[in-house]
CSV table of C-alpha atoms in Angstrom, one decimal:
chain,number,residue,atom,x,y,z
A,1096,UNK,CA,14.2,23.3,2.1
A,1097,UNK,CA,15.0,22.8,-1.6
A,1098,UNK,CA,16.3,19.6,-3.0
A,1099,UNK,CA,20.2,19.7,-3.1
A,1100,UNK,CA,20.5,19.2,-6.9
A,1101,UNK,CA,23.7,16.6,-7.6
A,1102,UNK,CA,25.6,17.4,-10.8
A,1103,UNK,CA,27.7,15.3,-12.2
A,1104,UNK,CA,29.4,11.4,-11.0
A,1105,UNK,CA,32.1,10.3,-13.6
A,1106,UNK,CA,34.3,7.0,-13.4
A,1107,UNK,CA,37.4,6.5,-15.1
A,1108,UNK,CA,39.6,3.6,-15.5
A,1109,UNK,CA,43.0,4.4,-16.2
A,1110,UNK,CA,45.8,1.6,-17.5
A,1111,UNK,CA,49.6,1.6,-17.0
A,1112,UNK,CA,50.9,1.5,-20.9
A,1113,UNK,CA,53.6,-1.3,-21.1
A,1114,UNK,CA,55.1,-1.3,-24.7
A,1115,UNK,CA,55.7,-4.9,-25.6
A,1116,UNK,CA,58.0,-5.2,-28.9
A,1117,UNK,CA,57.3,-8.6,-29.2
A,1118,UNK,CA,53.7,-8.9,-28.9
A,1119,UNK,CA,52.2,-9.6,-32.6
A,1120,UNK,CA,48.4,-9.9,-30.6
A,1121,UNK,CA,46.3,-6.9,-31.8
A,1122,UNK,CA,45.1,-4.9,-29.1
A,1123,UNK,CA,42.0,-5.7,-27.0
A,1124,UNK,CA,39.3,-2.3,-28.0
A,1125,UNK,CA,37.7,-1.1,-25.0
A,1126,UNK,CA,34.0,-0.3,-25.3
A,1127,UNK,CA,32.7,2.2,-23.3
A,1128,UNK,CA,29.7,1.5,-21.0
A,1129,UNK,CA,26.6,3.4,-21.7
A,1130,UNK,CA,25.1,5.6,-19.5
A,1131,UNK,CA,21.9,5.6,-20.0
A,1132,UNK,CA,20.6,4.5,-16.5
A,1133,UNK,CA,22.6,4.2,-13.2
A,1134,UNK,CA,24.3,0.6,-13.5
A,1135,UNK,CA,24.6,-1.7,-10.0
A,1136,UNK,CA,28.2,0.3,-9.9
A,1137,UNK,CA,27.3,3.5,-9.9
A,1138,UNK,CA,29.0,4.6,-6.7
A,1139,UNK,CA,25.6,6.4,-5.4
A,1140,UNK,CA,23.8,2.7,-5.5
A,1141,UNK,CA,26.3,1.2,-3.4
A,1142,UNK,CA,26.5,4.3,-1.2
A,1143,UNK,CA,22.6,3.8,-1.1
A,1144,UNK,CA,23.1,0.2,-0.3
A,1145,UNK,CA,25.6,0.1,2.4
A,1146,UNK,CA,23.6,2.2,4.0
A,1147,UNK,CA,20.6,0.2,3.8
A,1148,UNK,CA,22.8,-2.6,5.1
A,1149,UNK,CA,24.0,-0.3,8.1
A,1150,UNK,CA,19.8,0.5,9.3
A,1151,UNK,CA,19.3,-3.1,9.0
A,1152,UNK,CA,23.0,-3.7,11.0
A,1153,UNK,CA,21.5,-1.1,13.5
A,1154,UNK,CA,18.0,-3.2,14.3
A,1155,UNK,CA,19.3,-6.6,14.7
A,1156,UNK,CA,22.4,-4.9,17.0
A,1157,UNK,CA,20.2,-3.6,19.7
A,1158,UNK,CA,20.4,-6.3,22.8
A,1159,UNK,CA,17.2,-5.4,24.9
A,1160,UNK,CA,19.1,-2.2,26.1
A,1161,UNK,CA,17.5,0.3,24.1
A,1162,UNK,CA,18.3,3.9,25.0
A,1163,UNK,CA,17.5,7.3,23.8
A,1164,UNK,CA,21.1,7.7,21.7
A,1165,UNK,CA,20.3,4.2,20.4
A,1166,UNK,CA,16.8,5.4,19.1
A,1167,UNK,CA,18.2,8.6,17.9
A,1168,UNK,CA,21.4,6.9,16.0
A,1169,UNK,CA,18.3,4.6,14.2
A,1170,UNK,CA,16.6,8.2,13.1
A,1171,UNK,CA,20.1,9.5,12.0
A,1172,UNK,CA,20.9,6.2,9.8
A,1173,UNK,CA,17.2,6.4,8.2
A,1174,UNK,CA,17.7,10.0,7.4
A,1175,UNK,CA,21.5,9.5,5.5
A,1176,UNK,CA,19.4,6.5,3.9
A,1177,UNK,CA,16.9,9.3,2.4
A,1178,UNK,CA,19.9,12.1,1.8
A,1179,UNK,CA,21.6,9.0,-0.6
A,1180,UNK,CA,18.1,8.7,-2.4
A,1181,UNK,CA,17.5,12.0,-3.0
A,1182,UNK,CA,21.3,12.2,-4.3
A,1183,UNK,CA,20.2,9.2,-6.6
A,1184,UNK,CA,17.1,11.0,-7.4
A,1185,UNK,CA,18.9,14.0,-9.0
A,1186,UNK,CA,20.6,11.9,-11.7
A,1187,UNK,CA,19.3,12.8,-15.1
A,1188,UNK,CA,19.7,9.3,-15.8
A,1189,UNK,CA,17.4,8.3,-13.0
A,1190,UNK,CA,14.9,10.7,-13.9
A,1191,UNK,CA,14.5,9.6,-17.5
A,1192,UNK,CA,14.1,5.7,-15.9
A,1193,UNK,CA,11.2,6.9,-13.7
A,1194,UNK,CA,9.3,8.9,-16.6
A,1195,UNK,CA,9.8,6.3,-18.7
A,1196,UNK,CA,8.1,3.4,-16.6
A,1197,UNK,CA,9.2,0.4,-18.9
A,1198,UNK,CA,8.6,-2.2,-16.5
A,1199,UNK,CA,5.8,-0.4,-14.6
A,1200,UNK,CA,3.8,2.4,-16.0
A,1201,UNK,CA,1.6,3.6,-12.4
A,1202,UNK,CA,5.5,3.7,-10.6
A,1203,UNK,CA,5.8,7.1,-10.4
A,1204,UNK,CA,2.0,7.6,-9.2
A,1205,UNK,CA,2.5,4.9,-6.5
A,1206,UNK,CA,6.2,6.3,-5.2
A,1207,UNK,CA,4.7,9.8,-4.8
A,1208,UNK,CA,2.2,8.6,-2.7
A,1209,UNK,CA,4.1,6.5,-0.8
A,1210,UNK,CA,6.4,9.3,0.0
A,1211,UNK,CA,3.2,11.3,0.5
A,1212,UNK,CA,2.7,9.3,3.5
A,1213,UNK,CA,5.7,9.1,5.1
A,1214,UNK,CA,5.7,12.8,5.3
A,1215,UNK,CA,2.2,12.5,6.6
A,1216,UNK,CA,3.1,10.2,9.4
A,1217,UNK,CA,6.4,11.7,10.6
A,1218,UNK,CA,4.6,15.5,10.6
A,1219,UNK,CA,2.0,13.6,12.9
A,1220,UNK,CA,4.8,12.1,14.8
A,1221,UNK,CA,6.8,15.3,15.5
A,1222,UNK,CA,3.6,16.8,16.5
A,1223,UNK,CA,3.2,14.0,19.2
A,1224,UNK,CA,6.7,14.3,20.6
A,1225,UNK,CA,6.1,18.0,20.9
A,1226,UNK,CA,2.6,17.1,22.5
A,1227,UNK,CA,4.7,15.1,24.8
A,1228,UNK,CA,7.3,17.3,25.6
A,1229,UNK,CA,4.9,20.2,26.6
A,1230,UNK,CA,2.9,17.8,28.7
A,1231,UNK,CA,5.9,16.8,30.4
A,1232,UNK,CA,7.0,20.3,31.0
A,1233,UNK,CA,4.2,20.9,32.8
A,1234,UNK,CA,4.0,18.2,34.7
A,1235,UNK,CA,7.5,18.8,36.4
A,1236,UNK,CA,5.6,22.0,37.5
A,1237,UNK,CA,3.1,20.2,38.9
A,1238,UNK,CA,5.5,17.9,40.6
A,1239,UNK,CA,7.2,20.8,42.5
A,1240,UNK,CA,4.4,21.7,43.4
A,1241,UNK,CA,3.1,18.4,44.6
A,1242,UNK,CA,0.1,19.0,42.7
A,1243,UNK,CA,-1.4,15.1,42.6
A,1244,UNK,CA,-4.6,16.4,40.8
A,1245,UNK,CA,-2.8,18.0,38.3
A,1246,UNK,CA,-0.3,15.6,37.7
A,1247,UNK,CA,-3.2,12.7,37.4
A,1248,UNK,CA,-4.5,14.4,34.2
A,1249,UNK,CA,-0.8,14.8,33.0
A,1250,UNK,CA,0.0,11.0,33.1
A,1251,UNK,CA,-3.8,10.3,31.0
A,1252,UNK,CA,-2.8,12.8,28.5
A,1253,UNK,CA,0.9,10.9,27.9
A,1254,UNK,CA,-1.0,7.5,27.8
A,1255,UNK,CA,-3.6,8.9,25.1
A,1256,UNK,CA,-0.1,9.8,23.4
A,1257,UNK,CA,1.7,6.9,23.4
A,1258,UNK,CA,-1.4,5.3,21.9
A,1259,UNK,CA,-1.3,7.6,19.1
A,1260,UNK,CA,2.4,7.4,18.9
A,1261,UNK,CA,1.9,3.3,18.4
A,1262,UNK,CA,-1.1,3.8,15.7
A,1263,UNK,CA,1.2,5.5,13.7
A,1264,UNK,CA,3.1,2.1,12.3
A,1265,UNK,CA,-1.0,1.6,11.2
A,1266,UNK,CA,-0.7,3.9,8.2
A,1267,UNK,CA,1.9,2.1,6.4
A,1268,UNK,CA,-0.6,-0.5,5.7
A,1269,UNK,CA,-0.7,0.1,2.2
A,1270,UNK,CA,2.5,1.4,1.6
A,1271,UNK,CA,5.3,-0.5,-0.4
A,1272,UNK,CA,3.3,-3.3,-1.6
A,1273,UNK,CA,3.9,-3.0,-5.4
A,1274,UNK,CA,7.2,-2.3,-6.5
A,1275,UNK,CA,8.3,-5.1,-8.5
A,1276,UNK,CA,6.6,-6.6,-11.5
A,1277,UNK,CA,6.4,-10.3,-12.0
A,1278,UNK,CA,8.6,-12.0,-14.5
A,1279,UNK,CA,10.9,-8.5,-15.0
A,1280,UNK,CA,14.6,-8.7,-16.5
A,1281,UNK,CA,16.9,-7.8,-14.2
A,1282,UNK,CA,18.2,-4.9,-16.0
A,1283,UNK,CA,19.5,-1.6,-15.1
A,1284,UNK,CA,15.6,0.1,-14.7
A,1285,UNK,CA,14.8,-2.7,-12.4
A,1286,UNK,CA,17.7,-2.4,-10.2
A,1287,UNK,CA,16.8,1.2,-9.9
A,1288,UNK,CA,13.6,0.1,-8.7
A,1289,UNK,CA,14.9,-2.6,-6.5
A,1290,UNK,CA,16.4,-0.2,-4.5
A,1291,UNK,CA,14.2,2.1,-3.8
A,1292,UNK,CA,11.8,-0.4,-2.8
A,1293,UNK,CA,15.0,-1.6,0.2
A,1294,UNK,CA,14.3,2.1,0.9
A,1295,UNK,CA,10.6,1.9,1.5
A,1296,UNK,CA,10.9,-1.4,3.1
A,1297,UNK,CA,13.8,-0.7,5.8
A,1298,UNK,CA,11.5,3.5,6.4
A,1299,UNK,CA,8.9,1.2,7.3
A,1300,UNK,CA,10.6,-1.2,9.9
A,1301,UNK,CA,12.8,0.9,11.1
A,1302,UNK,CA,9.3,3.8,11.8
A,1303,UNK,CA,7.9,0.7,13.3
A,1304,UNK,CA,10.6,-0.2,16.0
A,1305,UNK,CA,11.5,3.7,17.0
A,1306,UNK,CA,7.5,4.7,17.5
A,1307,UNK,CA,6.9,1.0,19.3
A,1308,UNK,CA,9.8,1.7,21.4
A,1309,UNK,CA,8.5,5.4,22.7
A,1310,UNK,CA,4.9,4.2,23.0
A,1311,UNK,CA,5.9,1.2,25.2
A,1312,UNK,CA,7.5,3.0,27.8
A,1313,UNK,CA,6.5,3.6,30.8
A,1314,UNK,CA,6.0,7.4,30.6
A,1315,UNK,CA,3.4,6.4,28.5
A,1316,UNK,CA,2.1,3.2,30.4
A,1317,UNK,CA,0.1,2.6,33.5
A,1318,UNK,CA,2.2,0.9,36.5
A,1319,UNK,CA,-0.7,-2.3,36.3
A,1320,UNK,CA,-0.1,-3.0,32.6
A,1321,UNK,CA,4.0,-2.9,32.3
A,1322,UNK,CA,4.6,-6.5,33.4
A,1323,UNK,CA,1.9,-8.0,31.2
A,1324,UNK,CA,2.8,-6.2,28.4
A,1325,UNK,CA,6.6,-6.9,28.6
A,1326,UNK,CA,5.4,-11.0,29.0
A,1327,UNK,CA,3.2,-10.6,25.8
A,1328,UNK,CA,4.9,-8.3,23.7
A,1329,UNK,CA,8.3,-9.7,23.9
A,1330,UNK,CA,11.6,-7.8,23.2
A,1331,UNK,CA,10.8,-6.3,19.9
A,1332,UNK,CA,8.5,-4.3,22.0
A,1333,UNK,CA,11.0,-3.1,24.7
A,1334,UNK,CA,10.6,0.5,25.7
A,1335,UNK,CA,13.1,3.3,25.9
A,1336,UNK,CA,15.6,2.9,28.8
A,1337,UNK,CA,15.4,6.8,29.9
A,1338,UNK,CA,11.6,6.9,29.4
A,1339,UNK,CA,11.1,4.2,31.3
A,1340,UNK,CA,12.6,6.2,34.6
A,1341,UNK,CA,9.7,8.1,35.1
A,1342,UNK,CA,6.0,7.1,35.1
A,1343,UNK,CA,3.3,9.9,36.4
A,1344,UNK,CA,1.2,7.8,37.9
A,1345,UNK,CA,4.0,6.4,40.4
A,1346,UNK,CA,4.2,10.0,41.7
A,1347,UNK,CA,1.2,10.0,43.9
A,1348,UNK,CA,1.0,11.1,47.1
A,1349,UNK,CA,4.1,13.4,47.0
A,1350,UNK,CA,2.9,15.8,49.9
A,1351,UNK,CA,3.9,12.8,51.7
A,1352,UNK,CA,7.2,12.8,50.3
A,1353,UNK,CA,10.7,14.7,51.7
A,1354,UNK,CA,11.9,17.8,50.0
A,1355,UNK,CA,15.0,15.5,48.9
A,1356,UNK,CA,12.5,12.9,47.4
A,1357,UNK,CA,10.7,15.6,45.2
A,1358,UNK,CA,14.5,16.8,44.5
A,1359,UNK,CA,15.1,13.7,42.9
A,1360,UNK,CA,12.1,13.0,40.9
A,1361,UNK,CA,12.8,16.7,39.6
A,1362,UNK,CA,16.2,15.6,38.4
A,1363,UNK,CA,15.5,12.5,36.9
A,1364,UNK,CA,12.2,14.2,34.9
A,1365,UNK,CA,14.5,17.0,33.7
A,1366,UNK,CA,17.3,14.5,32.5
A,1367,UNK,CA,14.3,12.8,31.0
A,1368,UNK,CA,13.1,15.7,28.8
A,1369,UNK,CA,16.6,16.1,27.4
A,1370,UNK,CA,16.2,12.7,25.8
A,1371,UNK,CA,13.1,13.9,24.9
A,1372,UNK,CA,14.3,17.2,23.0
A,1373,UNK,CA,16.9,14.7,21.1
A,1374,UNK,CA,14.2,12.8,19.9
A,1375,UNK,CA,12.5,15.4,18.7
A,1376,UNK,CA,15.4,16.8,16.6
A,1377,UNK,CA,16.5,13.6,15.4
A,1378,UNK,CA,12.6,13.4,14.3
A,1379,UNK,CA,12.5,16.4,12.5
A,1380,UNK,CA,15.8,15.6,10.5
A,1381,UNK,CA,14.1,12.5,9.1
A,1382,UNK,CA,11.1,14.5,8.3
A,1383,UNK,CA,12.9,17.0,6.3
A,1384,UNK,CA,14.8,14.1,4.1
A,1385,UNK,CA,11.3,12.5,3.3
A,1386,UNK,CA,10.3,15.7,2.1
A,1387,UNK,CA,13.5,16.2,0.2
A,1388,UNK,CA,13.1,12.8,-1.3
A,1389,UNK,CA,9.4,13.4,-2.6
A,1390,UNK,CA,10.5,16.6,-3.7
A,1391,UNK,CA,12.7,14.9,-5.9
A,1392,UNK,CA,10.0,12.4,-7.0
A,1393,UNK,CA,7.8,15.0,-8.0
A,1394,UNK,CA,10.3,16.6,-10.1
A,1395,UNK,CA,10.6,13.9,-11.9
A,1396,UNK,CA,7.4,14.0,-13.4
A,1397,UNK,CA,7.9,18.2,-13.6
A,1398,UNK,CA,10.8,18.7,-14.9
């Protein structure tokens, strides 16, 4: 998907002309403000901002009753955060503060690869929710079948998942930890730079709580270790409310169990991959903003 390419933002002030016949004061002269970089008021920063704000509003708002719509309104609010980036990345302005690299000449070289590996790790992770769903499919197969063999292997392939879903949040390690140089002006460049570190900061929390909170669930977790890892992990680490219906390894023994029974567990598995394919969309909508928004950082340098 190309870059959408944003044209042209002008503010104007206008003034109600009173005539005053008695006034001897010479009139104040009104200097227009340059330009040359996109000020603290430039609508798009303060769109970008709010925004920023809202992600953050999002986090803290969550009271240990985190659902599937709650994780996928989080994805939603980090991908309008990227769409208002990229709109600030097409400013001509914007550009010309990147190439030039005043305050920091390796910026550009550090954003693209930051950008780089967000792209990396949200390819990896829409690749594990499809992993999941596919192993989930099957194992509501399995299930009206009774199959208990079958659905054994099932539940070790979601728990090798989940782990991979959680080691995700590991390859941030060395991203964002630049942006800002010691001892910088605050000028226009370096609130430019300000805010797209906030961006950088609030993809990397915000990546953290969604993939701990889909690795944590149960669907992912064997029956002995929930308890102890709810006492150690605390609330931060709280699992998905839907995911948490179903956990393979509680199916066992289903030849034993009524045709209503099995009825049942079908429903609640098939209401359960529904939240599932959500996820997954609201995944890849994110993933194609970070693209987006290193597309835009590499035509910086480009064009």
């Amino acid at each position: 998907m190309a870059p959408k390419m944003v044209t042209n933002f002008r503010r104007s002030l206008s003034f109600h002309n009173h005539t005053s016949h008695n006034s001897a004061k010479p009139k104040k002269t009104l200097h227009a403000r340059s330009v040359s970089l996109p000020c603290p008021s430039h609508p798009i920063i303060f769109q970008l901002r709010d925004k920023i704000d809202g992600l953050n509003d999002w986090a803290a708002s969550e009271s240990g009753l985190r659902t599937s719509g709650w994780l996928c309104d989080g994805l939603i609010r980090m991908k309008m955060v990227h769409d208002s980036l990229d709109d600030l990345l097409q400013l001509p302005q914007t550009r010309e503060s990147l190439r030039g690299g005043g305050h920091y000449p390796d910026l550009m070289e550090k954003l693209l690869e930051d950008f780089l590996r967000f792209v990396e790790v949200y390819s990896m992770f829409q690749t594990l929710v499809l992993r999941f769903k596919e192993e989930y499919s099957a194992a509501q197969i399995a299930v009206r079948r009774r199959d208990d063999s079958t659905i054994a292997v099932h539940s070790k392939n979601l728990n090798r998942i989940g782990k991979e879903i959680s080691n995700l949040v590991c390859r941030f390690h060395s991203t964002g930890k630049q942006i800002m140089p010691a001892g910088s002006s605050h000028d226009e460049e370096t609130e430019l730079i300000e805010v797209i570190n906030d961006v950088i900061k609030v993809t990397i929390a915000i990546s953290a709580t969604v993939f701990g909170g889909i690795s944590n669930s149960s669907a992912f977790r064997k029956p002995c270790s929930i308890g102890l890892s709810f006492k150690k992990k605390g609330k931060s680490e709280e699992g998905i409310r839907e995911l948490e219906e179903i956990n393979l390894d509680d199916l066992s023994g289903l030849r034993k169990k009524t045709e209503e029974d099995v009825k049942n567990v079908s429903k609640k598995m098939h209401e359960m991959e529904d939240c599932i394919v959500e996820i997954e969309g609201s995944g890849e909508r994110v993933f194609r903003s970070l693209i987006n928004s290193r597309v835009s950082f590499l035509n910086v340098l480009t064009q």
